[in-house]
CSV table of C-alpha atoms in Angstrom, one decimal:
chain,number,residue,atom,x,y,z
A,1,MET,CA,4.7,-26.3,14.9
A,2,SER,CA,3.8,-24.2,11.9
A,3,ARG,CA,6.2,-21.9,10.1
A,4,TYR,CA,3.3,-19.5,9.6
A,5,LYS,CA,1.0,-18.0,12.3
A,6,LEU,CA,-1.6,-15.4,11.3
A,7,TYR,CA,-3.0,-13.3,14.1
A,8,PHE,CA,-6.4,-11.4,13.7
A,9,PHE,CA,-9.8,-11.0,15.2
A,10,ASN,CA,-12.4,-13.7,14.7
A,11,GLY,CA,-13.6,-12.3,11.4
A,12,ARG,CA,-12.6,-11.9,7.7
A,13,GLY,CA,-11.6,-8.2,7.7
A,14,ARG,CA,-8.1,-7.4,6.6
A,15,ALA,CA,-6.9,-10.9,7.3
A,16,GLU,CA,-9.1,-12.8,4.9
A,17,VAL,CA,-7.0,-12.2,1.7
A,18,SER,CA,-4.1,-14.0,3.5
A,19,ARG,CA,-6.3,-16.9,4.5
A,20,LEU,CA,-7.5,-17.2,0.8
A,21,ILE,CA,-3.8,-17.3,-0.2
A,22,PHE,CA,-3.0,-20.0,2.3
A,23,ALA,CA,-6.1,-21.9,1.1
A,24,ILE,CA,-5.3,-21.9,-2.6
A,25,ALA,CA,-1.7,-22.7,-1.9
A,26,GLY,CA,-2.7,-25.7,0.3
A,27,GLN,CA,-0.4,-24.3,3.0
A,28,LYS,CA,-1.1,-25.1,6.7
A,29,TYR,CA,-0.8,-22.3,9.2
A,30,GLU,CA,-2.0,-21.4,12.7
A,31,ASP,CA,-5.1,-19.3,12.2
A,32,ILE,CA,-5.1,-17.4,15.5
A,33,ARG,CA,-8.3,-15.4,16.2
A,34,TYR,CA,-8.7,-13.1,19.2
A,35,GLU,CA,-12.1,-12.1,20.5
A,36,GLY,CA,-12.6,-8.4,21.0
A,37,SER,CA,-12.5,-8.8,24.8
A,38,GLU,CA,-9.1,-10.6,24.8
A,39,TRP,CA,-7.3,-8.5,22.3
A,40,PRO,CA,-6.2,-5.7,24.7
A,41,SER,CA,-4.1,-8.3,26.6
A,42,TYR,CA,-2.3,-9.2,23.4
A,43,LYS,CA,-1.9,-5.8,21.9
A,44,ALA,CA,1.6,-5.1,23.3
A,45,GLU,CA,2.9,-8.2,21.6
A,46,MET,CA,2.2,-6.8,18.1
A,47,PRO,CA,4.8,-4.4,16.6
A,48,LEU,CA,2.3,-1.6,15.8
A,49,ARG,CA,-0.4,-2.7,18.4
A,50,GLN,CA,-2.6,-3.7,15.4
A,51,MET,CA,-3.6,-6.8,13.5
A,52,PRO,CA,-3.4,-8.7,11.2
A,53,VAL,CA,0.2,-9.8,12.0
A,54,LEU,CA,2.0,-12.6,10.3
A,55,GLU,CA,4.6,-14.5,12.3
A,56,PHE,CA,7.0,-16.3,9.9
A,57,GLU,CA,9.7,-18.4,11.6
A,58,GLY,CA,9.6,-16.1,14.6
A,59,THR,CA,9.6,-12.7,12.7
A,60,LYS,CA,6.5,-10.6,13.1
A,61,LEU,CA,5.1,-8.6,10.1
A,62,PRO,CA,2.3,-6.1,10.4
A,63,GLN,CA,0.3,-4.5,7.5
A,64,SER,CA,-2.2,-6.6,5.8
A,65,LEU,CA,-1.2,-6.0,2.2
A,66,SER,CA,2.5,-6.6,2.9
A,67,ILE,CA,1.6,-9.8,4.6
A,68,ALA,CA,-0.5,-10.9,1.6
A,69,ARG,CA,2.2,-9.9,-0.9
A,70,PHE,CA,4.8,-11.9,1.0
A,71,LEU,CA,2.6,-15.0,1.2
A,72,ALA,CA,1.8,-14.7,-2.5
A,73,LYS,CA,5.5,-14.5,-3.3
A,74,GLN,CA,6.2,-17.6,-1.1
A,75,PHE,CA,3.6,-19.6,-3.0
A,76,ASN,CA,4.1,-18.2,-6.6
A,77,LEU,CA,0.9,-16.2,-6.6
A,78,ALA,CA,2.4,-12.7,-6.9
A,79,GLY,CA,3.3,-12.5,-10.6
A,80,ARG,CA,6.1,-14.2,-12.6
A,81,ASP,CA,8.7,-11.4,-12.9
A,82,ASN,CA,9.2,-7.9,-11.6
A,83,PHE,CA,6.9,-6.1,-14.0
A,84,GLU,CA,4.1,-8.7,-13.7
A,85,GLN,CA,4.4,-8.3,-9.9
A,86,ALA,CA,4.2,-4.5,-10.4
A,87,LYS,CA,1.0,-4.9,-12.4
A,88,VAL,CA,-0.4,-7.1,-9.6
A,89,ASP,CA,0.6,-4.5,-7.0
A,90,ALA,CA,-1.0,-1.7,-9.0
A,91,VAL,CA,-4.3,-3.6,-9.1
A,92,ALA,CA,-4.0,-4.4,-5.4
A,93,ASP,CA,-3.4,-0.7,-4.6
A,94,THR,CA,-6.5,0.2,-6.6
A,95,ILE,CA,-8.6,-2.3,-4.7
A,96,SER,CA,-7.1,-0.9,-1.5
A,97,ASP,CA,-8.1,2.6,-2.6
A,98,LEU,CA,-11.7,1.3,-2.9
A,99,LEU,CA,-11.5,-0.3,0.6
A,100,GLY,CA,-10.1,3.0,2.0
A,101,LYS,CA,-13.3,4.8,0.8
A,102,PHE,CA,-15.5,2.2,2.4
A,103,ILE,CA,-14.0,2.6,5.9
A,104,PRO,CA,-15.7,5.9,6.9
A,105,PRO,CA,-19.2,4.8,6.1
A,106,ARG,CA,-18.5,1.3,7.5
A,107,PHE,CA,-17.4,2.6,10.9
A,108,GLU,CA,-19.7,5.6,11.2
A,109,LYS,CA,-21.7,5.3,14.4
A,110,ASP,CA,-24.4,7.9,13.8
A,111,LYS,CA,-27.1,6.0,11.9
A,112,THR,CA,-28.3,8.9,9.7
A,113,LYS,CA,-24.8,9.9,8.8
A,114,LYS,CA,-23.9,6.3,8.1
A,115,GLN,CA,-26.8,5.9,5.7
A,116,GLU,CA,-25.8,9.1,3.9
A,117,LEU,CA,-22.2,8.1,3.6
A,118,MET,CA,-23.0,4.6,2.4
A,119,LYS,CA,-25.3,6.0,-0.3
A,120,LYS,CA,-22.6,8.3,-1.5
A,121,PHE,CA,-20.1,5.5,-1.4
A,122,PHE,CA,-22.2,3.2,-3.5
A,123,ASP,CA,-23.5,5.9,-5.8
A,124,GLU,CA,-20.2,7.7,-6.5
A,125,LYS,CA,-17.1,6.0,-5.2
A,126,VAL,CA,-17.8,2.4,-6.0
A,127,PRO,CA,-18.5,3.0,-9.8
A,128,LYS,CA,-15.4,5.1,-10.1
A,129,HIS,CA,-13.2,2.4,-8.6
A,130,LEU,CA,-14.9,-0.5,-10.3
A,131,GLN,CA,-14.4,1.4,-13.6
A,132,ASN,CA,-10.7,1.7,-12.8
A,133,LEU,CA,-10.4,-2.0,-12.0
A,134,ASP,CA,-12.2,-2.9,-15.2
A,135,VAL,CA,-9.6,-0.8,-17.1
A,136,LEU,CA,-6.7,-2.5,-15.4
A,137,GLY,CA,-8.1,-5.9,-16.0
A,138,LYS,CA,-8.4,-5.3,-19.7
A,139,LEU,CA,-5.0,-3.5,-19.8
A,140,TYR,CA,-3.0,-6.2,-18.0
A,141,GLY,CA,-5.2,-9.4,-18.2
A,142,ASN,CA,-3.9,-10.6,-21.6
A,143,ASP,CA,-7.5,-11.4,-22.7
A,144,GLY,CA,-8.0,-13.8,-19.8
A,145,PRO,CA,-10.4,-13.5,-16.8
A,146,PHE,CA,-7.7,-12.8,-14.2
A,147,PHE,CA,-6.3,-9.3,-13.5
A,148,VAL,CA,-2.7,-10.0,-14.7
A,149,ASP,CA,-1.4,-12.1,-17.6
A,150,ASN,CA,-4.0,-14.8,-17.7
A,151,HIS,CA,-3.2,-16.5,-14.4
A,152,LEU,CA,-4.6,-16.2,-10.8
A,153,THR,CA,-2.6,-13.9,-8.5
A,154,TRP,CA,-3.3,-12.5,-5.1
A,155,ALA,CA,-4.9,-9.4,-6.7
A,156,ASP,CA,-7.8,-11.6,-7.8
A,157,LEU,CA,-8.2,-13.0,-4.3
A,158,LEU,CA,-8.1,-9.5,-2.8
A,159,PHE,CA,-10.8,-8.3,-5.3
A,160,TYR,CA,-12.9,-11.4,-4.5
A,161,ASP,CA,-12.8,-10.7,-0.8
A,162,ILE,CA,-13.5,-6.9,-0.8
A,163,LEU,CA,-16.4,-7.4,-3.2
A,164,GLU,CA,-17.9,-10.1,-1.1
A,165,THR,CA,-18.3,-7.5,1.7
A,166,LEU,CA,-19.7,-4.8,-0.7
A,167,LEU,CA,-22.1,-7.3,-2.5
A,168,GLY,CA,-23.4,-8.1,1.0
A,169,ILE,CA,-24.6,-4.6,1.3
A,170,ASP,CA,-25.6,-3.9,-2.4
A,171,GLU,CA,-26.0,-7.1,-4.3
A,172,ASN,CA,-26.2,-5.2,-7.6
A,173,CYS,CA,-23.0,-3.2,-7.4
A,174,LEU,CA,-21.2,-5.4,-10.0
A,175,ASN,CA,-24.1,-5.5,-12.5
A,176,ASN,CA,-22.5,-3.0,-14.9
A,177,TYR,CA,-19.2,-4.8,-14.9
A,178,PRO,CA,-19.4,-8.2,-16.6
A,179,TRP,CA,-15.6,-8.6,-16.8
A,180,LEU,CA,-15.3,-8.1,-13.0
A,181,LYS,CA,-18.2,-10.4,-12.3
A,182,GLN,CA,-16.6,-13.1,-14.4
A,183,ASN,CA,-13.3,-12.6,-12.6
A,184,ARG,CA,-15.0,-13.4,-9.3
A,185,ALA,CA,-16.7,-16.4,-10.8
A,186,GLU,CA,-13.3,-17.7,-11.9
A,187,VAL,CA,-11.9,-17.3,-8.4
A,188,GLU,CA,-14.8,-19.1,-6.8
A,189,LYS,CA,-14.4,-22.0,-9.2
A,190,GLN,CA,-10.9,-22.8,-8.1
A,191,PRO,CA,-11.3,-26.2,-6.2
A,192,ARG,CA,-9.3,-25.2,-3.2
A,193,ILE,CA,-11.1,-21.8,-2.9
A,194,ALA,CA,-14.5,-23.5,-3.3
A,195,GLU,CA,-13.6,-25.9,-0.6
A,196,TYR,CA,-12.3,-23.2,1.7
A,197,LEU,CA,-15.4,-21.0,1.2
A,198,LYS,CA,-17.6,-23.9,2.2
A,199,SER,CA,-15.6,-24.8,5.3
A,200,ARG,CA,-14.4,-21.5,6.7
A,201,PRO,CA,-15.8,-20.0,9.9
A,202,LYS,CA,-18.9,-17.9,9.2
A,203,THR,CA,-18.6,-14.4,10.7
A,204,PRO,CA,-20.6,-11.2,10.0
A,205,HIS,CA,-17.5,-9.3,8.8
B,1,MET,CA,17.7,-1.5,-23.4
B,2,ALA,CA,15.0,-0.8,-20.9
B,3,THR,CA,13.4,2.6,-21.0
B,4,TYR,CA,11.8,4.4,-18.1
B,5,LYS,CA,9.5,7.5,-18.2
B,6,LEU,CA,8.0,8.9,-15.1
B,7,HIS,CA,4.9,11.1,-15.5
B,8,TYR,CA,4.0,13.4,-12.6
B,9,PHE,CA,3.3,17.0,-11.6
B,10,ASN,CA,6.2,19.4,-11.1
B,11,LEU,CA,6.2,18.4,-7.4
B,12,ARG,CA,7.9,15.9,-5.1
B,13,GLY,CA,4.6,14.5,-3.6
B,14,ARG,CA,3.9,11.0,-4.7
B,15,GLY,CA,6.5,11.0,-7.5
B,16,GLU,CA,9.6,11.8,-5.5
B,17,VAL,CA,10.3,8.3,-4.1
B,18,ALA,CA,10.6,7.0,-7.7
B,19,ARG,CA,13.0,9.8,-8.5
B,20,LEU,CA,15.1,9.1,-5.4
B,21,ILE,CA,15.3,5.4,-6.4
B,22,PHE,CA,16.5,6.3,-10.0
B,23,ALA,CA,19.1,8.6,-8.4
B,24,ALA,CA,20.3,6.0,-5.9
B,25,ALA,CA,20.6,3.5,-8.9
B,26,GLY,CA,22.3,6.0,-11.2
B,27,GLN,CA,19.6,5.2,-13.7
B,28,GLN,CA,18.6,7.5,-16.5
B,29,PHE,CA,14.9,8.2,-17.0
B,30,ASP,CA,12.5,10.7,-18.6
B,31,ASP,CA,11.4,13.0,-15.8
B,32,ILE,CA,8.1,14.2,-17.3
B,33,ARG,CA,6.5,17.0,-15.2
B,34,TYR,CA,3.0,18.4,-15.9
B,35,GLU,CA,2.1,21.9,-14.6
B,36,ARG,CA,-1.4,21.9,-13.1
B,37,ALA,CA,-2.9,23.8,-16.0
B,38,GLU,CA,-1.7,21.3,-18.6
B,39,TRP,CA,-2.6,18.2,-16.7
B,40,PRO,CA,-6.3,18.0,-17.8
B,41,SER,CA,-5.2,17.6,-21.4
B,42,HIS,CA,-3.1,14.6,-20.5
B,43,ASN,CA,-5.3,12.8,-17.9
B,44,ALA,CA,-7.1,10.6,-20.4
B,45,GLU,CA,-3.7,9.1,-21.5
B,46,MET,CA,-3.2,7.6,-18.0
B,47,PRO,CA,-4.9,4.3,-17.1
B,48,LEU,CA,-6.7,5.6,-14.0
B,49,GLY,CA,-6.7,9.3,-14.9
B,50,GLN,CA,-4.1,9.8,-12.2
B,51,ILE,CA,-0.3,10.3,-11.8
B,52,PRO,CA,2.4,9.3,-11.0
B,53,VAL,CA,2.5,6.8,-13.8
B,54,LEU,CA,5.6,4.9,-14.8
B,55,GLU,CA,6.0,4.0,-18.4
B,56,PHE,CA,8.3,0.9,-18.7
B,57,ASN,CA,9.3,-0.1,-22.2
B,58,GLY,CA,6.1,1.6,-23.3
B,59,VAL,CA,3.7,-0.1,-20.8
B,60,LYS,CA,2.0,2.2,-18.3
B,61,LEU,CA,1.9,1.4,-14.6
B,62,PRO,CA,-0.1,3.6,-12.1
B,63,GLN,CA,0.1,3.7,-8.2
B,64,SER,CA,3.1,5.3,-6.6
B,65,LEU,CA,4.0,2.5,-4.3
B,66,ALA,CA,3.7,-0.2,-7.0
B,67,ILE,CA,6.0,1.9,-9.1
B,68,ALA,CA,8.5,2.5,-6.3
B,69,ARG,CA,8.6,-1.2,-5.4
B,70,PHE,CA,9.1,-2.2,-9.1
B,71,LEU,CA,11.9,0.2,-9.6
B,72,ALA,CA,13.5,-0.8,-6.3
B,73,LYS,CA,13.4,-4.5,-7.4
B,74,GLN,CA,14.9,-3.6,-10.8
B,75,PHE,CA,17.9,-1.9,-9.1
B,76,GLN,CA,18.3,-4.1,-6.0
B,77,PHE,CA,16.9,-1.6,-3.4
B,78,ALA,CA,13.9,-3.7,-2.4
B,79,GLY,CA,15.3,-6.2,0.1
B,80,LYS,CA,17.4,-9.3,-0.5
B,81,ASP,CA,14.8,-12.0,-0.2
B,82,ASN,CA,11.0,-12.4,0.2
B,83,LEU,CA,11.1,-11.8,4.0
B,84,GLU,CA,13.4,-8.8,3.8
B,85,GLN,CA,11.1,-7.4,1.0
B,86,ALA,CA,8.1,-8.0,3.3
B,87,LYS,CA,9.8,-6.0,6.1
B,88,VAL,CA,10.5,-3.2,3.7
B,89,ASP,CA,6.9,-3.3,2.5
B,90,ALA,CA,5.5,-3.3,6.0
B,91,VAL,CA,7.6,-0.2,6.9
B,92,ALA,CA,6.5,1.5,3.6
B,93,ASP,CA,2.8,0.8,4.4
B,94,THR,CA,3.4,2.5,7.8
B,95,VAL,CA,5.0,5.5,6.0
B,96,ALA,CA,2.0,5.6,3.7
B,97,ASP,CA,-0.3,5.6,6.7
B,98,LEU,CA,1.5,8.8,7.8
B,99,MET,CA,1.3,10.3,4.3
B,100,ALA,CA,-2.5,9.6,4.2
B,101,LYS,CA,-3.0,11.7,7.4
B,102,TYR,CA,-0.6,14.4,6.3
B,103,GLY,CA,-2.0,14.9,2.8
B,104,PRO,CA,-5.5,16.2,3.8
B,105,THR,CA,-4.0,18.3,6.6
B,106,TYR,CA,-1.6,20.0,4.2
B,107,LYS,CA,-4.5,20.6,1.7
B,108,GLU,CA,-6.7,22.1,4.5
B,109,GLN,CA,-3.9,24.4,5.5
B,110,MET,CA,-3.5,25.6,1.9
B,111,GLU,CA,-7.2,26.2,1.5
B,112,THR,CA,-8.0,27.8,4.8
B,113,LYS,CA,-4.6,29.5,5.2
B,114,ASN,CA,-4.9,28.5,8.9
B,115,GLN,CA,-2.0,26.9,10.7
B,116,ALA,CA,-4.3,25.3,13.4
B,117,CYS,CA,-4.8,22.1,11.5
B,118,ILE,CA,-1.0,21.7,11.0
B,119,GLN,CA,-0.4,22.3,14.7
B,120,LYS,CA,-3.0,19.7,15.6
B,121,PHE,CA,-1.4,17.2,13.2
B,122,LEU,CA,2.0,17.8,14.7
B,123,ALA,CA,0.8,17.5,18.3
B,124,GLU,CA,-1.8,14.7,18.1
B,125,GLU,CA,-1.3,12.6,14.9
B,126,LEU,CA,2.4,12.7,14.0
B,127,PRO,CA,3.9,11.2,17.3
B,128,ARG,CA,2.0,7.9,17.0
B,129,HIS,CA,3.3,7.4,13.4
B,130,LEU,CA,6.9,8.3,14.4
B,131,THR,CA,6.7,5.9,17.3
B,132,ASN,CA,5.5,3.1,15.0
B,133,LEU,CA,8.3,3.8,12.5
B,134,GLU,CA,11.0,4.0,15.3
B,135,THR,CA,9.7,0.6,16.5
B,136,LEU,CA,10.0,-1.0,13.1
B,137,GLY,CA,13.4,0.5,12.5
B,138,GLN,CA,14.7,-1.0,15.7
B,139,MET,CA,13.1,-4.3,15.0
B,140,TYR,CA,14.2,-4.9,11.4
B,141,SER,CA,17.4,-2.9,11.0
B,142,ASP,CA,19.9,-5.6,12.3
B,143,GLY,CA,21.7,-3.0,14.5
B,144,GLY,CA,22.2,-0.4,11.8
B,145,TYR,CA,20.5,2.8,10.7
B,146,PHE,CA,18.7,1.6,7.5
B,147,PHE,CA,15.2,0.3,8.1
B,148,VAL,CA,15.9,-3.3,6.9
B,149,GLY,CA,18.9,-5.5,7.0
B,150,ASN,CA,21.7,-3.0,7.2
B,151,HIS,CA,21.5,-1.6,3.7
B,152,LEU,CA,19.6,1.1,1.9
B,153,THR,CA,16.2,0.2,0.6
B,154,TRP,CA,13.4,2.2,-1.0
B,155,VAL,CA,11.6,2.7,2.3
B,156,ASP,CA,14.5,4.8,3.6
B,157,LEU,CA,14.1,7.1,0.6
B,158,PHE,CA,10.3,7.1,0.9
B,159,LEU,CA,10.4,8.3,4.6
B,160,TYR,CA,13.3,10.7,4.0
B,161,ASP,CA,11.3,12.7,1.5
B,162,LEU,CA,8.1,12.8,3.5
B,163,LEU,CA,9.9,13.9,6.6
B,164,GLU,CA,11.6,16.7,4.6
B,165,THR,CA,8.2,18.0,3.8
B,166,ILE,CA,6.8,17.7,7.3
B,167,ARG,CA,10.0,19.3,8.8
B,168,GLN,CA,9.1,22.5,7.0
B,169,HIS,CA,6.5,23.0,9.6
B,170,ASP,CA,8.7,22.1,12.6
B,171,ASP,CA,12.4,21.3,12.3
B,172,HIS,CA,12.4,19.5,15.7
B,173,ILE,CA,10.0,16.6,14.9
B,174,LEU,CA,12.8,13.9,15.2
B,175,VAL,CA,14.3,15.2,18.5
B,176,LYS,CA,12.6,12.4,20.5
B,177,TYR,CA,13.3,9.7,17.9
B,178,SER,CA,17.0,9.0,17.9
B,179,TRP,CA,16.9,6.0,15.6
B,180,LEU,CA,14.8,7.9,13.0
B,181,LYS,CA,17.1,10.9,13.3
B,182,HIS,CA,20.1,8.6,12.5
B,183,ASN,CA,18.2,7.0,9.7
B,184,HIS,CA,17.4,10.4,8.2
B,185,GLU,CA,21.1,11.5,8.4
B,186,GLU,CA,22.3,8.1,6.9
B,187,VAL,CA,20.1,8.6,3.8
B,188,GLU,CA,21.3,12.1,3.1
B,189,LYS,CA,25.0,11.0,3.5
B,190,GLN,CA,24.7,8.5,0.6
B,191,PRO,CA,26.8,10.1,-2.2
B,192,LYS,CA,24.4,9.7,-5.0
B,193,ILE,CA,21.5,10.9,-2.9
B,194,ALA,CA,23.5,13.9,-1.6
B,195,ALA,CA,24.3,14.9,-5.1
B,196,TYR,CA,20.7,14.5,-6.2
B,197,LEU,CA,19.3,16.5,-3.3
B,198,LYS,CA,21.6,19.4,-4.2
B,199,SER,CA,20.6,19.4,-7.8
B,200,ARG,CA,16.9,18.5,-7.8
B,201,THR,CA,14.1,20.9,-8.6
B,202,GLN,CA,13.0,22.6,-5.4
B,203,THR,CA,9.2,22.5,-4.8
B,204,PRO,CA,7.2,23.1,-1.6
B,205,VAL,CA,5.8,19.6,-1.6
C-alpha cells in the first residue's frame, strides 16, 4: 500500500514532472491513470474536480506545481536552503509562464486559428521565455549545467518535460540556446531518468 | 544582518502579498516603488525585465509567488512541515488561478471604460473560484478559519488582498461563502495586519 498515489489522465500533461521526480528519487508510487471516458465518475472525489491530484498518506493535494514542489522537498530535489528553493521556484514559475502561453494554441479547436496562434507562440512567446530562462540559468546556475547551484532540482525536470512537448512541434526551438540544450542533455543522462524515459507509457501528450 | 528590498510599482497588485508578509513578521524592508513613467529606465536592472523583484542580501529574485513563499519561510508563515507547506501552496495556486482571470478583466474595464466585462466576471467566473477556495479552506483548516493548520500563513494574506480589490466592484461577493467570510475577518483582526492596513499607501489595485 503506497504512501503516494498520483491521479491523472493516461498521459504526460501536468502530471509528468511529478512522475520524473518519483523516477529520479527511486520512489515507488501508485500511478493511477483515468481514461477520458471514466474520469467523470471520479471527478467528485477530487478537491477541485481537476487532476493531477496527489494523495499522500490519505491527504489529497491538487495543483500540479504544488504537488511537484512537495515531492521535490520530500526527496531533496527542491534546493538546499530557503533562498536556493526560492531560486528554483522562480525558474519553475518562469517555465510555467511559458506553459501558460502554450495553452491557448494547444487547445484551440478551429484549425486556421490554431495554426495562427501556434505560429505566434513559436515566433514571439517561445523566444522571449527561453531568453528569460537562459538568463536565470546563468544567474543562479553557479557555472554548472543545472538551473540552480550546480545540482539537479525539480526545475530542471520541469523544463525537460515542457520542452519535450514543444520540441515535438518545432524541433528547432532550442537551437539558439546552447545552455538550455545542454541542461536538457544533462537531465536525460541521469541513469534513473534515462531508464524511466525508456520504460514509461508512450502517449501522444 | 539580512537585507530585504522589494522593487515594484506604486500599487498593491503582485507586490502586496510580500508587503503583508513583511508586516505580519514585523520585518523592516526597503519598499521601492516605481511610477509607471520611471519604470522603463529601470527594467533592464531586473533579471526578467519585470517586477516585483526581491533583492535579498544583494541577490535578485523575480516571480511574485516565489518571493512570497521565500519570505513566508524566512518568517515562519509558510506551513510547519512539507505537507502543510504543500497545502498552503495548493491554496495559493488556486488564488493565483483567480487572479489570472481577474487581471485581464480589470485591464479590459480600464481600457474600454465598460463595466460589462466586470459584471460578467462576477456572475460567471468568480463563483467557481470562491467555491474551490471555500472547499480547500474547509478541507485543510483543521476546524479554524485560517486556510491551513489553524495558524496564519501567507496564503491567507494573498487571498485577503485580492478579495479587497475584487470587493471594490461588489461588496457582497462573500455572502454565500461563510468560511471565506470568516477567514477574511480573521486576517484583518491580526494586530500587525490591522495596523498595516490602516497605514499603508492606498492604491486602486
